[in-house]
GROMACS .gro file of C-alpha atoms in nm:
model
  297
    1MET     CA    1   6.014  12.067  12.558
    2HIS     CA    2   6.161  11.859  12.278
    3PRO     CA    3   6.322  12.046  11.986
    4ALA     CA    4   6.143  12.041  11.651
    5ARG     CA    5   6.255  11.750  11.429
    6PRO     CA    6   6.050  11.757  11.108
    7THR     CA    7   6.032  11.417  10.939
    8PRO     CA    8   6.178  11.539  10.604
    9LEU     CA    9   6.499  11.642  10.783
   10ARG     CA   10   6.551  11.335  11.000
   11GLY     CA   11   6.868  11.149  10.906
   12ARG     CA   12   6.950  11.418  10.651
   13VAL     CA   13   7.217  11.675  10.575
   14PHE     CA   14   7.071  12.003  10.452
   15ARG     CA   15   7.116  12.375  10.398
   16GLY     CA   16   6.973  12.578  10.680
   17ARG     CA   17   6.829  12.839  10.447
   18ASP     CA   18   6.645  12.571  10.247
   19ALA     CA   19   6.485  12.428  10.561
   20VAL     CA   20   6.379  12.776  10.671
   21ALA     CA   21   6.247  12.869  10.324
   22ALA     CA   22   6.042  12.547  10.317
   23GLY     CA   23   5.888  12.633  10.654
   24LEU     CA   24   6.035  12.324  10.818
   25LEU     CA   25   6.239  12.513  11.078
   26THR     CA   26   6.288  12.863  11.208
   27ARG     CA   27   6.637  13.011  11.235
   28ARG     CA   28   6.612  12.976  11.612
   29GLN     CA   29   6.518  12.607  11.584
   30LEU     CA   30   6.828  12.546  11.370
   31SER     CA   31   7.043  12.615  11.676
   32SER     CA   32   6.875  12.347  11.887
   33ARG     CA   33   7.046  12.026  11.994
   34ALA     CA   34   6.851  11.835  11.726
   35TRP     CA   35   7.089  11.960  11.458
   36ARG     CA   36   7.466  11.972  11.417
   37ARG     CA   37   7.632  12.250  11.222
   38LEU     CA   38   7.880  12.104  10.971
   39TYR     CA   39   7.984  12.414  10.781
   40ARG     CA   40   7.863  12.767  10.734
   41GLY     CA   41   7.492  12.730  10.659
   42VAL     CA   42   7.501  12.348  10.640
   43TYR     CA   43   7.350  12.124  10.907
   44ALA     CA   44   7.301  11.755  10.982
   45ASP     CA   45   7.062  11.557  11.196
   46ALA     CA   46   7.246  11.534  11.530
   47GLY     CA   47   7.181  11.160  11.532
   48LEU     CA   48   7.404  11.103  11.231
   49PRO     CA   49   7.758  10.977  11.299
   50HIS     CA   50   8.055  11.213  11.316
   51ASP     CA   51   8.223  11.053  11.018
   52HIS     CA   52   8.372  11.145  10.682
   53ALA     CA   53   8.068  11.031  10.486
   54VAL     CA   54   7.847  11.286  10.663
   55ALA     CA   55   8.115  11.555  10.627
   56LEU     CA   56   8.132  11.483  10.252
   57ALA     CA   57   7.755  11.504  10.217
   58GLY     CA   58   7.763  11.848  10.376
   59ALA     CA   59   8.057  11.966  10.169
   60ALA     CA   60   7.878  11.858   9.849
   61LEU     CA   61   7.613  12.122   9.925
   62LEU     CA   62   7.879  12.394   9.921
   63VAL     CA   63   8.146  12.316   9.662
   64PRO     CA   64   8.104  12.447   9.306
   65SER     CA   65   8.010  12.202   9.030
   66SER     CA   66   8.354  12.249   8.874
   67ALA     CA   67   8.528  12.117   9.187
   68ALA     CA   68   8.615  11.758   9.276
   69PHE     CA   69   8.683  11.587   9.605
   70SER     CA   70   9.050  11.497   9.615
   71GLY     CA   71   9.333  11.364   9.832
   72ARG     CA   72   9.221  11.136  10.111
   73SER     CA   73   8.856  11.232  10.063
   74ALA     CA   74   8.878  11.100   9.707
   75ALA     CA   75   9.050  10.785   9.836
   76PHE     CA   76   8.758  10.738  10.077
   77LEU     CA   77   8.507  10.770   9.793
   78LEU     CA   78   8.705  10.531   9.572
   79GLY     CA   79   8.694  10.258   9.837
   80ALA     CA   80   9.001  10.318  10.053
   81GLU     CA   81   8.802  10.418  10.361
   82THR     CA   82   9.084  10.331  10.602
   83LEU     CA   83   9.286  10.629  10.477
   84VAL     CA   84   9.048  10.872  10.648
   85ASP     CA   85   9.008  10.936  11.020
   86ASP     CA   86   8.690  11.083  11.163
   87GLY     CA   87   8.735  11.456  11.211
   88MET     CA   88   8.978  11.486  10.919
   89PRO     CA   89   8.898  11.788  10.698
   90VAL     CA   90   8.727  11.715  10.368
   91GLU     CA   91   8.969  11.775  10.081
   92VAL     CA   92   8.849  11.941   9.762
   93THR     CA   93   9.028  12.070   9.454
   94VAL     CA   94   8.890  12.373   9.272
   95PRO     CA   95   9.005  12.475   8.924
   96GLU     CA   96   9.235  12.774   8.915
   97GLY     CA   97   9.039  13.092   8.864
   98ASP     CA   98   8.720  12.969   9.035
   99ARG     CA   99   8.626  13.170   9.341
  100PHE     CA  100   8.545  12.954   9.640
  101GLY     CA  101   8.647  12.953  10.003
  102PRO     CA  102   8.792  12.959  10.252
  103VAL     CA  103   8.548  12.736  10.442
  104THR     CA  104   8.620  12.609  10.792
  105GLY     CA  105   8.634  12.230  10.782
  106LEU     CA  106   8.739  12.210  10.417
  107ARG     CA  107   9.093  12.178  10.285
  108ILE     CA  108   9.075  12.358   9.952
  109ARG     CA  109   9.340  12.326   9.683
  110ARG     CA  110   9.352  12.521   9.359
  111SER     CA  111   9.481  12.322   9.067
  112PRO     CA  112   9.388  12.235   8.707
  113LEU     CA  113   9.123  11.962   8.685
  114PRO     CA  114   9.123  11.824   8.330
  115PRO     CA  115   8.838  11.580   8.253
  116SER     CA  116   9.089  11.293   8.242
  117SER     CA  117   9.165  11.342   8.613
  118VAL     CA  118   8.805  11.340   8.736
  119ARG     CA  119   8.548  11.064   8.773
  120THR     CA  120   8.220  11.001   8.951
  121ALA     CA  121   8.201  10.791   9.267
  122GLY     CA  122   7.840  10.740   9.366
  123ARG     CA  123   7.685  11.085   9.348
  124TYR     CA  124   8.010  11.277   9.394
  125ARG     CA  125   8.279  11.409   9.163
  126CYS     CA  126   8.626  11.306   9.275
  127THR     CA  127   8.973  11.270   9.133
  128THR     CA  128   9.074  10.946   8.960
  129PRO     CA  129   9.287  10.692   9.148
  130SER     CA  130   9.605  10.805   8.967
  131ARG     CA  131   9.541  11.173   9.034
  132THR     CA  132   9.444  11.095   9.394
  133ALA     CA  133   9.770  10.908   9.445
  134LEU     CA  134   9.970  11.196   9.296
  135ASP     CA  135   9.795  11.458   9.509
  136ILE     CA  136   9.866  11.261   9.827
  137ALA     CA  137  10.227  11.187   9.728
  138ARG     CA  138  10.297  11.550   9.637
  139SER     CA  139  10.146  11.705   9.947
  140GLU     CA  140  10.210  11.463  10.233
  141PRO     CA  141  10.541  11.366  10.396
  142LEU     CA  142  10.686  11.018  10.405
  143PRO     CA  143  10.600  10.761  10.532
  144GLY     CA  144  10.232  10.863  10.553
  145SER     CA  145  10.206  10.913  10.180
  146VAL     CA  146  10.359  10.569  10.116
  147VAL     CA  147  10.103  10.412  10.348
  148ALA     CA  148   9.828  10.571  10.138
  149LEU     CA  149   9.985  10.455   9.811
  150ASP     CA  150  10.022  10.102   9.950
  151VAL     CA  151   9.651  10.095  10.034
  152LEU     CA  152   9.547  10.230   9.692
  153LEU     CA  153   9.766   9.971   9.521
  154GLY     CA  154   9.664   9.690   9.754
  155ARG     CA  155   9.293   9.759   9.697
  156GLY     CA  156   9.350   9.736   9.322
  157LEU     CA  157   9.239  10.096   9.267
  158LEU     CA  158   9.545  10.146   9.050
  159THR     CA  159   9.835   9.930   8.935
  160PRO     CA  160  10.207   9.987   8.996
  161GLY     CA  161  10.239  10.056   8.624
  162GLU     CA  162   9.969  10.323   8.634
  163LEU     CA  163  10.136  10.485   8.934
  164ASP     CA  164  10.475  10.484   8.764
  165GLU     CA  165  10.324  10.629   8.447
  166ALA     CA  166  10.150  10.907   8.640
  167VAL     CA  167  10.464  10.998   8.834
  168THR     CA  168  10.680  10.991   8.520
  169ALA     CA  169  10.441  11.234   8.351
  170LEU     CA  170  10.457  11.481   8.640
  171PRO     CA  171  10.595  11.819   8.531
  172THR     CA  172  10.873  11.969   8.740
  173GLY     CA  173  10.721  12.161   9.025
  174ARG     CA  174  10.639  12.169   9.391
  175GLY     CA  175  10.614  11.821   9.542
  176CYS     CA  176  10.738  11.648   9.228
  177ARG     CA  177  11.050  11.494   9.387
  178ARG     CA  178  10.854  11.396   9.696
  179ALA     CA  179  10.593  11.218   9.481
  180ARG     CA  180  10.856  11.027   9.286
  181ARG     CA  181  11.022  10.911   9.606
  182ALA     CA  182  10.691  10.798   9.755
  183ALA     CA  183  10.610  10.602   9.438
  184GLU     CA  184  10.952  10.433   9.451
  185LEU     CA  185  10.885  10.319   9.807
  186ALA     CA  186  10.524  10.208   9.754
  187ASP     CA  187  10.443   9.837   9.740
  188GLU     CA  188  10.106   9.674   9.676
  189ARG     CA  189  10.200   9.370   9.887
  190ALA     CA  190  10.181   9.558  10.218
  191GLU     CA  191   9.903   9.436  10.445
  192SER     CA  192   9.887   9.703  10.716
  193PRO     CA  193   9.988  10.067  10.772
  194PRO     CA  194  10.239   9.980  11.050
  195GLU     CA  195  10.403   9.729  10.818
  196SER     CA  196  10.428   9.999  10.551
  197VAL     CA  197  10.581  10.245  10.797
  198LEU     CA  198  10.832   9.982  10.912
  199ARG     CA  199  10.926   9.901  10.553
  200VAL     CA  200  10.979  10.269  10.471
  201LEU     CA  201  11.195  10.309  10.781
  202LEU     CA  202  11.418  10.024  10.665
  203ARG     CA  203  11.427  10.140  10.302
  204LEU     CA  204  11.527  10.494  10.398
  205ALA     CA  205  11.807  10.343  10.604
  206GLY     CA  206  11.937  10.161  10.297
  207LEU     CA  207  11.789   9.820  10.377
  208THR     CA  208  11.570   9.640  10.122
  209PRO     CA  209  11.342   9.376  10.275
  210VAL     CA  210  11.096   9.177  10.064
  211PRO     CA  211  10.732   9.231  10.176
  212GLN     CA  212  10.503   8.938  10.247
  213PHE     CA  213  10.762   8.674  10.165
  214VAL     CA  214  10.653   8.308  10.164
  215VAL     CA  215  10.891   8.079  10.355
  216ARG     CA  216  10.896   7.709  10.266
  217ASP     CA  217  11.073   7.415  10.423
  218ALA     CA  218  11.338   7.200  10.254
  219ASP     CA  219  11.065   6.997  10.082
  220GLY     CA  220  10.890   7.304   9.946
  221ARG     CA  221  10.601   7.295  10.193
  222PHE     CA  222  10.452   7.625  10.309
  223LEU     CA  223  10.574   7.734  10.652
  224ALA     CA  224  10.477   8.097  10.686
  225ARG     CA  225  10.435   8.428  10.513
  226VAL     CA  226  10.642   8.691  10.691
  227ASP     CA  227  10.584   9.067  10.687
  228LEU     CA  228  10.936   9.159  10.574
  229ALA     CA  229  11.218   8.927  10.477
  230PHE     CA  230  11.590   8.955  10.416
  231VAL     CA  231  11.603   8.637  10.214
  232ALA     CA  232  11.980   8.588  10.177
  233GLU     CA  233  12.033   8.619  10.553
  234ARG     CA  234  11.711   8.432  10.640
  235VAL     CA  235  11.596   8.711  10.866
  236ALA     CA  236  11.226   8.791  10.904
  237VAL     CA  237  11.097   9.116  11.054
  238GLU     CA  238  10.744   9.091  11.190
  239TYR     CA  239  10.517   9.368  11.315
  240ASP     CA  240  10.315   9.239  11.611
  241GLY     CA  241   9.978   9.415  11.611
  242ALA     CA  242   9.693   9.393  11.861
  243TRP     CA  243   9.548   9.086  11.687
  244HIS     CA  244   9.841   8.878  11.818
  245GLY     CA  245   9.679   8.897  12.162
  246GLN     CA  246   9.355   8.736  12.050
  247PRO     CA  247   9.249   8.401  12.205
  248GLY     CA  248   9.444   8.110  12.061
  249GLN     CA  249   9.677   8.331  11.863
  250LEU     CA  250   9.972   8.287  12.098
  251ALA     CA  251   9.979   7.910  12.039
  252ARG     CA  252   9.956   7.959  11.662
  253ASP     CA  253  10.234   8.216  11.672
  254ARG     CA  254  10.457   7.980  11.870
  255ARG     CA  255  10.405   7.693  11.623
  256ARG     CA  256  10.477   7.927  11.336
  257LEU     CA  257  10.790   8.063  11.503
  258ASN     CA  258  10.917   7.712  11.578
  259GLY     CA  259  10.872   7.621  11.212
  260LEU     CA  260  11.067   7.925  11.096
  261VAL     CA  261  11.351   7.862  11.342
  262ALA     CA  262  11.370   7.496  11.239
  263ALA     CA  263  11.402   7.613  10.877
  264GLY     CA  264  11.700   7.829  10.974
  265TRP     CA  265  11.526   8.165  11.000
  266ARG     CA  266  11.578   8.432  11.267
  267VAL     CA  267  11.271   8.643  11.350
  268VAL     CA  268  11.285   9.001  11.478
  269HIS     CA  269  10.959   9.115  11.635
  270VAL     CA  270  10.861   9.484  11.630
  271THR     CA  271  10.576   9.622  11.842
  272ALA     CA  272  10.383   9.950  11.839
  273ALA     CA  273  10.596  10.071  12.131
  274ASP     CA  274  10.914   9.992  11.936
  275MET     CA  275  10.797  10.214  11.650
  276HIS     CA  276  10.851  10.516  11.875
  277ARG     CA  277  11.222  10.424  11.885
  278PRO     CA  278  11.315  10.383  11.518
  279ASP     CA  279  11.688  10.412  11.583
  280THR     CA  280  11.672  10.114  11.819
  281ILE     CA  281  11.487   9.910  11.556
  282LEU     CA  282  11.757   9.984  11.299
  283VAL     CA  283  12.041   9.900  11.538
  284THR     CA  284  11.877   9.567  11.626
  285ILE     CA  285  11.806   9.465  11.268
  286ARG     CA  286  12.150   9.569  11.142
  287ALA     CA  287  12.314   9.365  11.417
  288VAL     CA  288  12.108   9.056  11.333
  289LEU     CA  289  12.180   9.095  10.961
  290ALA     CA  290  12.552   9.131  11.028
  291GLU     CA  291  12.552   8.819  11.245
  292ARG     CA  292  12.357   8.617  10.993
  293GLY     CA  293  12.565   8.747  10.705
  294ASP     CA  294  12.882   8.627  10.872
  295ARG     CA  295  12.722   8.290  10.941
  296HIS     CA  296  12.614   8.240  10.579
  297ALA     CA  297  12.933   8.383  10.427
   0.00000   0.00000   0.00000
């Protein structure tokens, strides 16, 4: 026998008590395979995806009107969807003094929420881009927080100036130094999370590559744009992602590499496997820089 699936509830997220009160389901029917429990008393059509959008829709039925979605959930709502993985807890900030929680599946923070730090995204209240960036930078370790800031900057959700202003205005307190360091390391030119992580690794080691540097030949013609460049030494550091294995890409990569070498550049390639051995990456890059520095001295 098929479980009851009333039309008004198909494709919806709803409170169990509301469905029962409306006579659409019995409490026993709520536990059937037709519905998925998201939180205490909140259900979703089992056919809906297991993603952050559905989790947010369920959380919105629980959180008080004074609260706002924050952290990576706010980033998701603002348009930086890549900063959220499916299964990640929904993040919400509740003003100090409001009684709410704990709720399994929600990450609840208690913090002041002045009107200037809250906006509306679609039908949800969430923190502004500047406040979202600060919350992530204060609470998350490097380099993950820098990756998030890079994405927020790169999507144009806030400017470097707005980020600097927000960090400068931070009062002394928990996470303040961490946020300032993350803001110092952030760069809107980054084009992928692995590239951001690689850049942070180098910066923390005292190296200062230029992101997304355009290399030109002796006549000023465009040759390539490299992920990270040590311009004086003519050393490029490239992260090789999965897309490099796509059909035809190998030939394009070879032509590009030949052009860079002909222009006097040395290219260091870093793969996902290499990222698990950061010390080896640093040793390799330092050795190449030393060699090139001697050559150009």
